[in-house]
Short mmCIF file of C-alpha atoms in Angstrom, two decimals:
data_model
loop_
_atom_site.label_atom_id
_atom_site.label_comp_id
_atom_site.label_asym_id
_atom_site.label_seq_id
_atom_site.Cartn_x
_atom_site.Cartn_y
_atom_site.Cartn_z
CA MET A 1 115.26 79.99 89.80
CA SER A 2 111.82 78.82 88.73
CA GLU A 3 110.16 80.44 85.74
CA LEU A 4 106.44 81.12 85.50
CA ARG A 5 105.25 80.91 81.91
CA VAL A 6 102.03 82.69 81.03
CA GLU A 7 99.86 83.12 77.99
CA SER A 8 100.22 86.09 75.72
CA SER A 9 99.33 86.81 72.14
CA ALA A 10 102.81 85.69 71.08
CA ASP A 11 103.10 82.68 73.37
CA THR A 12 100.79 79.71 73.00
CA THR A 13 102.72 77.49 75.43
CA ARG A 14 100.32 75.52 77.58
CA THR A 15 100.21 77.06 81.05
CA PRO A 16 97.83 77.11 84.00
CA PHE A 17 97.96 80.93 84.09
CA VAL A 18 96.53 83.71 82.00
CA GLU A 19 98.12 87.16 82.23
CA ILE A 20 95.78 90.16 82.44
CA SER A 21 97.13 93.66 81.92
CA ARG A 22 96.37 96.30 84.53
CA ASP A 23 94.02 98.15 82.17
CA GLU A 24 92.09 94.97 81.39
CA TRP A 25 91.98 94.02 85.07
CA ALA A 26 90.66 97.46 86.08
CA ARG A 27 87.79 97.13 83.59
CA LEU A 28 86.51 94.06 85.45
CA ALA A 29 85.04 96.27 88.18
CA PRO A 30 84.50 99.68 86.56
CA SER A 31 81.65 100.98 88.71
CA MET A 32 82.59 99.76 92.18
CA PRO A 33 82.77 102.56 94.76
CA ILE A 34 86.00 102.85 96.74
CA PRO A 35 85.15 102.17 100.40
CA LEU A 36 88.37 103.72 101.73
CA THR A 37 89.49 107.33 101.95
CA SER A 38 92.93 108.52 100.84
CA ALA A 39 93.86 108.98 104.53
CA GLU A 40 92.90 105.38 105.33
CA ILE A 41 94.96 104.14 102.39
CA VAL A 42 98.00 106.04 103.68
CA GLN A 43 97.56 104.38 107.09
CA LEU A 44 97.47 100.94 105.47
CA ARG A 45 100.53 101.59 103.35
CA GLY A 46 103.78 99.97 104.46
CA LEU A 47 107.11 101.77 104.71
CA GLY A 48 108.34 102.41 101.17
CA ASP A 49 105.11 101.39 99.45
CA ARG A 50 103.51 103.87 97.04
CA LEU A 51 99.93 102.66 97.28
CA ASP A 52 97.38 105.30 96.25
CA ILE A 53 93.67 105.52 95.57
CA ASP A 54 94.10 104.75 91.84
CA GLU A 55 95.97 101.55 92.67
CA VAL A 56 93.18 100.53 95.04
CA ALA A 57 90.51 101.21 92.43
CA GLU A 58 92.27 99.57 89.51
CA VAL A 59 93.92 96.57 91.18
CA TYR A 60 92.59 95.74 94.61
CA LEU A 61 88.87 96.44 94.23
CA PRO A 62 88.61 93.94 91.35
CA LEU A 63 90.70 91.49 93.39
CA SER A 64 88.42 91.86 96.42
CA ARG A 65 85.42 91.29 94.15
CA LEU A 66 86.98 88.12 92.74
CA LEU A 67 87.73 86.89 96.26
CA SER A 68 84.16 87.60 97.34
CA LEU A 69 82.95 85.37 94.49
CA TYR A 70 85.25 82.57 95.67
CA VAL A 71 83.97 82.97 99.24
CA ALA A 72 80.33 82.88 98.10
CA ASN A 73 80.96 79.78 95.99
CA ALA A 74 82.72 78.07 98.91
CA LYS A 75 79.72 78.72 101.15
CA ARG A 76 77.34 77.47 98.49
CA LEU A 77 79.37 74.30 97.99
CA HIS A 78 79.44 73.70 101.74
CA ALA A 79 75.66 74.04 101.96
CA GLU A 80 75.09 71.72 99.02
CA THR A 81 77.57 69.16 100.36
CA THR A 82 76.04 69.08 103.84
CA GLY A 83 72.61 68.76 102.22
CA PHE A 84 73.83 65.86 100.11
CA LEU A 85 75.33 64.12 103.13
CA GLY A 86 72.38 64.90 105.36
CA THR A 87 74.59 66.56 107.96
CA ALA A 88 74.53 69.96 109.62
CA GLY A 89 77.22 72.46 110.49
CA ALA A 90 78.32 76.03 109.97
CA SER A 91 80.55 76.80 107.01
CA THR A 92 84.24 77.02 107.77
CA PRO A 93 86.36 80.18 107.39
CA PHE A 94 87.73 80.95 103.94
CA VAL A 95 91.53 81.06 104.18
CA ILE A 96 93.70 83.22 101.92
CA GLY A 97 97.50 82.87 101.83
CA ILE A 98 99.70 85.79 100.74
CA ALA A 99 103.37 85.12 99.98
CA GLY A 100 106.34 87.04 98.60
CA SER A 101 109.78 88.38 99.41
CA VAL A 102 110.69 90.68 102.25
CA ALA A 103 110.17 94.34 101.17
CA VAL A 104 107.92 93.43 98.21
CA GLY A 105 104.82 94.89 99.87
CA LYS A 106 102.87 91.75 100.78
CA SER A 107 102.00 93.11 104.25
CA THR A 108 100.36 96.15 102.64
CA VAL A 109 98.41 93.87 100.30
CA ALA A 110 97.25 91.77 103.26
CA ARG A 111 96.12 94.78 105.31
CA LEU A 112 94.36 96.35 102.35
CA LEU A 113 92.49 93.15 101.45
CA ARG A 114 91.44 92.76 105.08
CA GLU A 115 89.81 96.18 104.94
CA LEU A 116 88.22 95.72 101.52
CA LEU A 117 86.86 92.23 102.18
CA SER A 118 85.35 93.31 105.50
CA ARG A 119 83.20 95.78 103.50
CA TRP A 120 81.54 92.94 101.57
CA GLU A 121 78.18 91.82 102.94
CA ASP A 122 79.09 88.12 103.15
CA THR A 123 82.46 88.64 104.91
CA PRO A 124 82.12 91.19 107.72
CA ARG A 125 84.61 89.39 109.99
CA VAL A 126 88.06 89.28 108.38
CA GLU A 127 91.14 88.43 110.45
CA LEU A 128 94.79 88.78 109.48
CA ILE A 129 97.63 86.73 110.91
CA THR A 130 101.32 86.93 109.95
CA THR A 131 103.63 83.96 110.18
CA ASP A 132 106.16 86.00 112.19
CA GLY A 133 104.44 84.71 115.33
CA PHE A 134 105.39 81.17 114.35
CA LEU A 135 109.11 81.87 114.15
CA TYR A 136 110.99 79.98 116.81
CA PRO A 137 112.07 82.25 119.69
CA ASN A 138 115.55 83.68 119.27
CA ALA A 139 116.88 81.47 122.07
CA GLU A 140 115.69 78.38 120.19
CA LEU A 141 117.15 79.65 116.92
CA GLU A 142 120.48 80.19 118.69
CA ARG A 143 120.31 76.71 120.23
CA ARG A 144 119.76 75.21 116.78
CA GLY A 145 122.52 77.34 115.26
CA ILE A 146 120.21 78.95 112.68
CA MET A 147 119.82 82.50 113.99
CA ALA A 148 121.48 83.76 110.78
CA ARG A 149 118.78 81.94 108.79
CA LYS A 150 115.84 83.61 110.49
CA GLY A 151 113.05 83.81 107.90
CA PHE A 152 114.15 80.63 106.12
CA PRO A 153 111.62 77.75 106.23
CA GLU A 154 113.50 75.88 108.97
CA SER A 155 113.23 78.88 111.33
CA TYR A 156 109.45 78.47 111.65
CA ASP A 157 107.47 76.12 113.84
CA ARG A 158 105.52 74.82 110.87
CA ARG A 159 103.65 72.24 112.89
CA ALA A 160 102.30 74.94 115.20
CA LEU A 161 101.29 77.09 112.20
CA LEU A 162 99.58 74.14 110.53
CA ARG A 163 97.78 73.29 113.77
CA PHE A 164 96.66 76.90 114.19
CA ILE A 165 95.14 77.16 110.70
CA ALA A 166 93.55 73.71 111.00
CA GLU A 167 91.83 74.76 114.24
CA VAL A 168 90.55 78.00 112.69
CA LYS A 169 89.44 76.08 109.61
CA SER A 170 87.58 73.57 111.79
CA GLY A 171 85.46 76.37 113.27
CA ALA A 172 86.98 76.45 116.77
CA PRO A 173 85.43 79.31 118.79
CA GLU A 174 88.81 80.80 119.71
CA VAL A 175 92.32 80.07 118.47
CA ARG A 176 95.50 81.74 119.76
CA ALA A 177 98.76 82.43 117.94
CA PRO A 178 102.07 83.62 119.43
CA PHE A 179 102.75 87.36 119.29
CA TYR A 180 105.91 88.60 117.57
CA SER A 181 107.45 92.00 118.33
CA HIS A 182 109.38 93.71 115.55
CA GLN A 183 110.88 95.99 118.16
CA SER A 184 112.43 93.18 120.21
CA TYR A 185 112.82 91.00 117.09
CA ASP A 186 111.47 88.06 119.08
CA ILE A 187 108.40 86.18 120.29
CA VAL A 188 106.83 87.89 123.31
CA PRO A 189 106.28 85.38 126.15
CA ASP A 190 102.70 85.06 127.44
CA ALA A 191 101.33 87.29 124.66
CA SER A 192 99.08 86.07 121.89
CA VAL A 193 96.90 87.01 118.95
CA VAL A 194 93.33 85.72 119.25
CA VAL A 195 91.23 84.71 116.26
CA ARG A 196 87.51 84.12 116.83
CA GLN A 197 85.60 82.38 114.03
CA PRO A 198 86.26 84.79 111.17
CA ASP A 199 84.46 84.65 107.83
CA VAL A 200 87.87 85.06 106.18
CA LEU A 201 91.36 84.46 107.55
CA ILE A 202 94.31 86.03 105.72
CA VAL A 203 97.68 84.36 106.39
CA GLU A 204 100.64 86.47 105.27
CA GLY A 205 104.26 85.36 105.26
CA LEU A 206 107.43 84.66 103.31
CA ASN A 207 107.06 80.91 102.99
CA VAL A 208 103.34 80.17 103.27
CA LEU A 209 103.27 78.47 99.86
CA GLN A 210 105.98 75.94 100.69
CA PRO A 211 105.13 72.40 99.48
CA PRO A 212 104.69 69.59 102.02
CA ARG A 213 107.73 67.74 103.31
CA GLY A 214 107.91 63.98 103.38
CA GLY A 215 104.43 63.46 102.00
CA GLY A 216 102.73 65.27 104.89
CA LEU A 217 100.28 68.15 104.92
CA ALA A 218 101.48 71.66 104.06
CA VAL A 219 100.06 74.93 105.35
CA SER A 220 99.13 75.84 101.78
CA ASP A 221 96.93 72.72 101.57
CA LEU A 222 94.51 74.52 103.90
CA PHE A 223 94.27 77.65 101.74
CA ASP A 224 91.15 78.30 99.69
CA PHE A 225 92.97 80.96 97.66
CA SER A 226 96.61 82.02 97.45
CA ILE A 227 98.35 85.17 96.23
CA TYR A 228 102.02 85.73 95.39
CA VAL A 229 103.35 89.31 95.27
CA ASP A 230 106.08 89.40 92.64
CA ALA A 231 108.72 91.84 91.39
CA ARG A 232 112.15 91.80 89.82
CA SER A 233 114.97 90.94 92.22
CA GLY A 234 116.80 94.20 91.51
CA ASP A 235 113.72 96.23 92.40
CA ILE A 236 113.16 94.29 95.62
CA ALA A 237 116.81 94.76 96.60
CA ARG A 238 116.46 98.52 96.11
CA TRP A 239 113.19 98.63 98.10
CA TYR A 240 114.87 96.65 100.89
CA GLU A 241 117.78 99.10 101.05
CA GLU A 242 115.42 102.10 101.04
CA ARG A 243 113.37 100.58 103.85
CA PHE A 244 116.47 99.73 105.90
CA MET A 245 117.71 103.31 105.56
CA ALA A 246 114.33 104.70 106.62
CA LEU A 247 114.22 102.38 109.64
CA GLN A 248 117.80 103.28 110.54
CA ARG A 249 116.75 106.93 110.77
CA GLY A 250 113.48 106.07 112.54
CA ALA A 251 112.56 102.89 114.42
CA PHE A 252 116.18 101.83 115.02
CA THR A 253 116.76 104.98 117.09
CA ASN A 254 114.44 103.59 119.78
CA PRO A 255 116.78 102.39 122.57
CA ASN A 256 114.52 99.35 123.06
CA SER A 257 114.88 98.27 119.44
CA TYR A 258 116.86 95.10 118.74
CA PHE A 259 118.44 97.01 115.84
CA ASN A 260 119.43 100.05 117.90
CA VAL A 261 123.06 99.04 117.38
CA TYR A 262 122.72 100.31 113.79
CA ALA A 263 121.21 103.69 114.69
CA ASP A 264 124.54 105.55 114.84
CA LEU A 265 126.02 104.19 111.63
CA THR A 266 126.96 106.64 108.93
CA GLU A 267 124.86 106.55 105.77
CA GLU A 268 127.60 104.65 103.94
CA GLN A 269 127.93 102.13 106.78
CA ALA A 270 124.15 101.65 106.93
CA ARG A 271 123.97 101.00 103.18
CA ASP A 272 126.81 98.49 103.46
CA ARG A 273 124.90 96.72 106.25
CA ALA A 274 121.71 96.68 104.16
CA HIS A 275 123.63 95.20 101.22
CA TYR A 276 125.07 92.54 103.51
CA PHE A 277 121.67 91.51 104.89
CA TRP A 278 120.18 91.42 101.41
CA ASN A 279 123.00 89.44 99.78
CA GLU A 280 123.65 87.03 102.64
CA VAL A 281 120.10 86.41 103.95
CA ASN A 282 117.18 87.82 102.01
CA ARG A 283 118.29 87.24 98.43
CA PRO A 284 119.28 83.59 99.04
CA ASN A 285 115.95 83.00 100.83
CA LEU A 286 114.07 84.57 97.92
CA GLU A 287 115.91 82.55 95.28
CA GLN A 288 116.05 79.23 97.13
CA ASN A 289 112.73 79.12 98.97
CA ILE A 290 110.26 81.90 98.20
CA ARG A 291 110.26 82.47 94.44
CA PRO A 292 110.12 78.73 93.63
CA THR A 293 106.66 78.69 95.30
CA ARG A 294 105.30 81.39 92.97
CA ALA A 295 103.81 78.90 90.52
CA ARG A 296 101.79 77.33 93.37
CA ALA A 297 99.71 80.51 93.82
CA LYS A 298 96.27 80.97 92.32
CA LEU A 299 97.00 84.61 91.55
CA VAL A 300 100.24 86.57 91.06
CA LEU A 301 100.48 90.36 91.38
CA LYS A 302 103.38 91.56 89.19
CA LYS A 303 104.91 94.83 90.35
CA ASP A 304 106.96 97.39 88.45
CA GLY A 305 109.92 99.28 89.88
CA ASP A 306 107.67 101.99 91.37
CA HIS A 307 105.72 99.39 93.43
CA SER A 308 102.67 99.66 91.15
CA VAL A 309 101.03 96.47 89.91
CA SER A 310 101.50 96.15 86.14
CA SER A 311 99.59 92.92 85.51
CA VAL A 312 97.79 90.05 87.18
CA LEU A 313 98.43 86.36 86.56
CA LEU A 314 95.35 84.29 87.31
CA ARG A 315 95.26 80.52 87.43
CA LYS A 316 92.67 79.21 85.01
CA VAL A 317 89.50 77.90 86.60
#
């Protein structure tokens, strides 16, 4: 398992990251008004997350401000570069990648940043895409014999994902991505998600920070900024079990749900099934593929056992 060394008062090891405590981070944007109500924050919160208005004010408002500075600098650099070259052309979308384990809360982070960034004057059009749509259809996963490894890097059509982001980045008027249904647990034929020239594109997924293979281009090479949502493995395992149990009592009871077969399990049986999925699928994926990409992020959000962010690791400029 890769280790991410950071600076502290007791550690002078050379590192590309500096760790900022939550209190210090919150002081970076002390007077910014919160553009969301408590009700809106609840709607953005994922199952099991404990996001509240204090967390938004102290963690995510400063983060959105930092991202807005990166976006503004990217636009300024584009203008200066085109002026230097004597060419013309609109600036390209700013692309943010958000990675992390299943159940760590990265989807909530992505949705929240979409809402916060869209409130900034320079980025009114913010789109969010998840990499679920670039999973191979279940039939193809079965054909390849990797259905049990769904969510691992090899289960994604990485060429299609790379092509999608490259087209958005190039300024194409309209780019379509496959639509994934969590109810059917599969790609929906003839359905798509449409992205139309956003100011910012957020790409959220388990493995978006994977390095290139065979010397080629990686999806992360097209990111202007990248975020890794981090927590201790034991905490993530507990959050995963809690979420599975909540889904077993809720969404799994829908007769159209792929996971309806688990709806009638006893509590003990459901917990055993959650442990199995975590130990056989999600934990190995985290340890082998996801966590090793943490050091490739520009910013790491470190979470405590209650889902709150305790500190921020920022790559030095």
